mmCIF file of C-alpha atoms in Angstrom:
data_model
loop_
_atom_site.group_PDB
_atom_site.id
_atom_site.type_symbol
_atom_site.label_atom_id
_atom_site.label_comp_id
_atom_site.label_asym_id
_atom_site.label_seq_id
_atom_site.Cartn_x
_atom_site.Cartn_y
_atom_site.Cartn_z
ATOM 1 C CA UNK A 288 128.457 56.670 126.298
ATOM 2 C CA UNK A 289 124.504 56.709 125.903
ATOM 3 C CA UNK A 290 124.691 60.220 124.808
ATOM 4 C CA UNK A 291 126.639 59.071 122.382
ATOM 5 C CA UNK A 292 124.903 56.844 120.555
ATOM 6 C CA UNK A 293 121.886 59.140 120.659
ATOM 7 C CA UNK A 294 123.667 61.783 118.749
ATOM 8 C CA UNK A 295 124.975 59.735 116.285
ATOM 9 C CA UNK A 296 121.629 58.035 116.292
ATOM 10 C CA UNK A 297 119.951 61.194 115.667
ATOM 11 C CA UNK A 298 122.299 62.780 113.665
ATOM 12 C CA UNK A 299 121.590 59.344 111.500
ATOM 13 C CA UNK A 300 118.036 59.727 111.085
ATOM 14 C CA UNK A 301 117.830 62.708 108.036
ATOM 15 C CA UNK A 302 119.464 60.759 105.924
ATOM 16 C CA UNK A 303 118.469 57.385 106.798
ATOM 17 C CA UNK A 304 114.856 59.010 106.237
ATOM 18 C CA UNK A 305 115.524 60.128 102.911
ATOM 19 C CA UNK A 306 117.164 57.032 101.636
ATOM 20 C CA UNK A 307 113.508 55.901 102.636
ATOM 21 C CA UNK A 308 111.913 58.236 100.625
ATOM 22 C CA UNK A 309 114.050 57.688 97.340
ATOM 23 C CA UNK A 310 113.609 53.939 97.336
ATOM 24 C CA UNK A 311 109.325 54.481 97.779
ATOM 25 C CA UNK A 312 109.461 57.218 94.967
ATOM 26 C CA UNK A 313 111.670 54.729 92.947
ATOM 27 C CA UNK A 314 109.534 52.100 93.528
ATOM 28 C CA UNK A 315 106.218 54.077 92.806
ATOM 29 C CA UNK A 316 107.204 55.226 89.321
ATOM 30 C CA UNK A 317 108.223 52.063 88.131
ATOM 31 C CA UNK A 318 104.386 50.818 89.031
ATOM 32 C CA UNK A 319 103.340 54.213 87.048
ATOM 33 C CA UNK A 320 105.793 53.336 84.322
ATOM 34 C CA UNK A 321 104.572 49.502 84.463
ATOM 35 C CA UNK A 322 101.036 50.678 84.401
ATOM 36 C CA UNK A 323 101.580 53.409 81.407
ATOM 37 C CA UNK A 324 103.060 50.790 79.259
ATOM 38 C CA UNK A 325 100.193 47.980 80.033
ATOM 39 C CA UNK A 326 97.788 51.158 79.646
ATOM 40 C CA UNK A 327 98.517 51.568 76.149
ATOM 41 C CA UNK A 328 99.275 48.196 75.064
ATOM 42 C CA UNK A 329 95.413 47.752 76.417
ATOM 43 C CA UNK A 330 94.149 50.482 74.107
ATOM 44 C CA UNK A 331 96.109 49.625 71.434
ATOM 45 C CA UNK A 332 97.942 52.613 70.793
ATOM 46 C CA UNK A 333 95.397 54.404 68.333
ATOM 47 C CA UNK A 334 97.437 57.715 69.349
ATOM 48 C CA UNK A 335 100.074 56.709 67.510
ATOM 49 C CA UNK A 336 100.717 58.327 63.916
ATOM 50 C CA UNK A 337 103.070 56.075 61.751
ATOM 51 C CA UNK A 338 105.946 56.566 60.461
ATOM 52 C CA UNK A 339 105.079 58.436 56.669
ATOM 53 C CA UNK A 340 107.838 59.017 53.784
ATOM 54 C CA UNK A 341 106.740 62.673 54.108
ATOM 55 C CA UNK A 342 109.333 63.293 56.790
ATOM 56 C CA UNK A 343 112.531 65.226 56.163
ATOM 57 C CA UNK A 344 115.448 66.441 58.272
ATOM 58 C CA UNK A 345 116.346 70.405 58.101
ATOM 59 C CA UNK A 346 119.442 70.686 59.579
ATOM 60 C CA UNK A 347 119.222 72.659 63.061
ATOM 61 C CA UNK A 348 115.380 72.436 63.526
ATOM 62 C CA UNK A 349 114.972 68.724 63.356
ATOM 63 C CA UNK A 350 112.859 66.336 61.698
ATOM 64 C CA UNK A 351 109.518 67.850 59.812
ATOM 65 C CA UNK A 352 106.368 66.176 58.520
ATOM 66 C CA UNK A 353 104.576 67.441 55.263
ATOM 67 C CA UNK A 354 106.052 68.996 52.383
ATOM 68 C CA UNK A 355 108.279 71.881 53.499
ATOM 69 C CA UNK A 356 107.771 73.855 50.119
ATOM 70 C CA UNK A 357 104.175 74.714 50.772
ATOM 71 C CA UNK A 358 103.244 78.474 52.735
ATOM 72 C CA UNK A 359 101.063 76.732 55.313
ATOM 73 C CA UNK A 360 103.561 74.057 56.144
ATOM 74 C CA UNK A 361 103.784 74.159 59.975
ATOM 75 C CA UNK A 362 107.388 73.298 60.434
ATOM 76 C CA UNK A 363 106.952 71.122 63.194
ATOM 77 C CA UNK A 364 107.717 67.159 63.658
ATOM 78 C CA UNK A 365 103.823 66.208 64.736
ATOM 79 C CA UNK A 366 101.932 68.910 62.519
ATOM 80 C CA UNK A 367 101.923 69.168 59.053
ATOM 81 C CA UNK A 368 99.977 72.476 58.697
ATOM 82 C CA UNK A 369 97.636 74.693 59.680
ATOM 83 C CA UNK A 370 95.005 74.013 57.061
ATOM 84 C CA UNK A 371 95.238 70.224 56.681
ATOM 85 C CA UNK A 372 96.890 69.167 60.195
ATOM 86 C CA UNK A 373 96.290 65.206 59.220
ATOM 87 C CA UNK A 374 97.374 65.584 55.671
ATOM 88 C CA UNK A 375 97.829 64.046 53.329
ATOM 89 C CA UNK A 376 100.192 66.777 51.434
ATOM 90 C CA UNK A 377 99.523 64.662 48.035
ATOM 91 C CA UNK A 378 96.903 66.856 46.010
ATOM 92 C CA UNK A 379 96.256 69.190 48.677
ATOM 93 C CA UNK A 380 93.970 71.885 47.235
ATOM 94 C CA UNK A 381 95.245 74.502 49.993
ATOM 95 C CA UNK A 382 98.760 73.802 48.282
ATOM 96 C CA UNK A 383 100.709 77.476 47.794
ATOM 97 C CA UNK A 384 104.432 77.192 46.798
ATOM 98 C CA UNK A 385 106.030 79.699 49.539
ATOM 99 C CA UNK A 386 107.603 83.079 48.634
ATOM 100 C CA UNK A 387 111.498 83.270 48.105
ATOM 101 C CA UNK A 388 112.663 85.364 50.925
ATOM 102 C CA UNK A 389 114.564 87.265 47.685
ATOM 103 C CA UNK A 390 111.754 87.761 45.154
ATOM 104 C CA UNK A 391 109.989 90.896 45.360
ATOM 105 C CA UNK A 392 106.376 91.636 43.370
ATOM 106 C CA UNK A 393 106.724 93.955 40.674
ATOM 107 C CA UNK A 394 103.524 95.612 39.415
#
């Protein structure tokens, strides 16, 4: 009867163990997560770019930021391009209307 219980004991233990493990990993990423979230309430989240009404949806690639008619536009939702990263698009001087893929250049 004693060997018993020691196998089922034993045979117990793996899992017991890693229900031990799950709840300490649970419990140390919601102290990482409550610590992120103080972290940059504290530095008063200067990382964060606003919302601008240069933002468009393309259907199939997402949201973009800048205007989408210029060559240099980077066609990405957190850079506008690869000239004036920050913007603003407004009076740009690096502005270049980009190429129909149909127009060729006749000489």
């Amino acid at each position: 009867m004693l060997k018993t219980l020691l196998v089922i004991a034993v045979g117990f233990l793996p899992s017991l163990f890693s229900l031990w493990m799950i709840r300490r990993t649970q419990r140390s990423r919601l102290r990482m997560r409550q610590a992120a979230m103080n972290f940059s309430v504290i530095q008063g989240r200067h990382n964060v770019r606003p919302v601008e009404g240069d933002r468009y949806y393309l259907e199939g690639v997402g949201y973009l930021i800048g205007d989408i008619s210029c060559k240099f536009n980077a066609r990405s939702g957190y850079i506008r391009c690869a000239i004036n990263p920050e913007g603003p698009c407004n009076g740009c001087r690096h502005y270049e209307p980009k190429e129909l893929a149909g127009s060729e250049k006749r000489s």
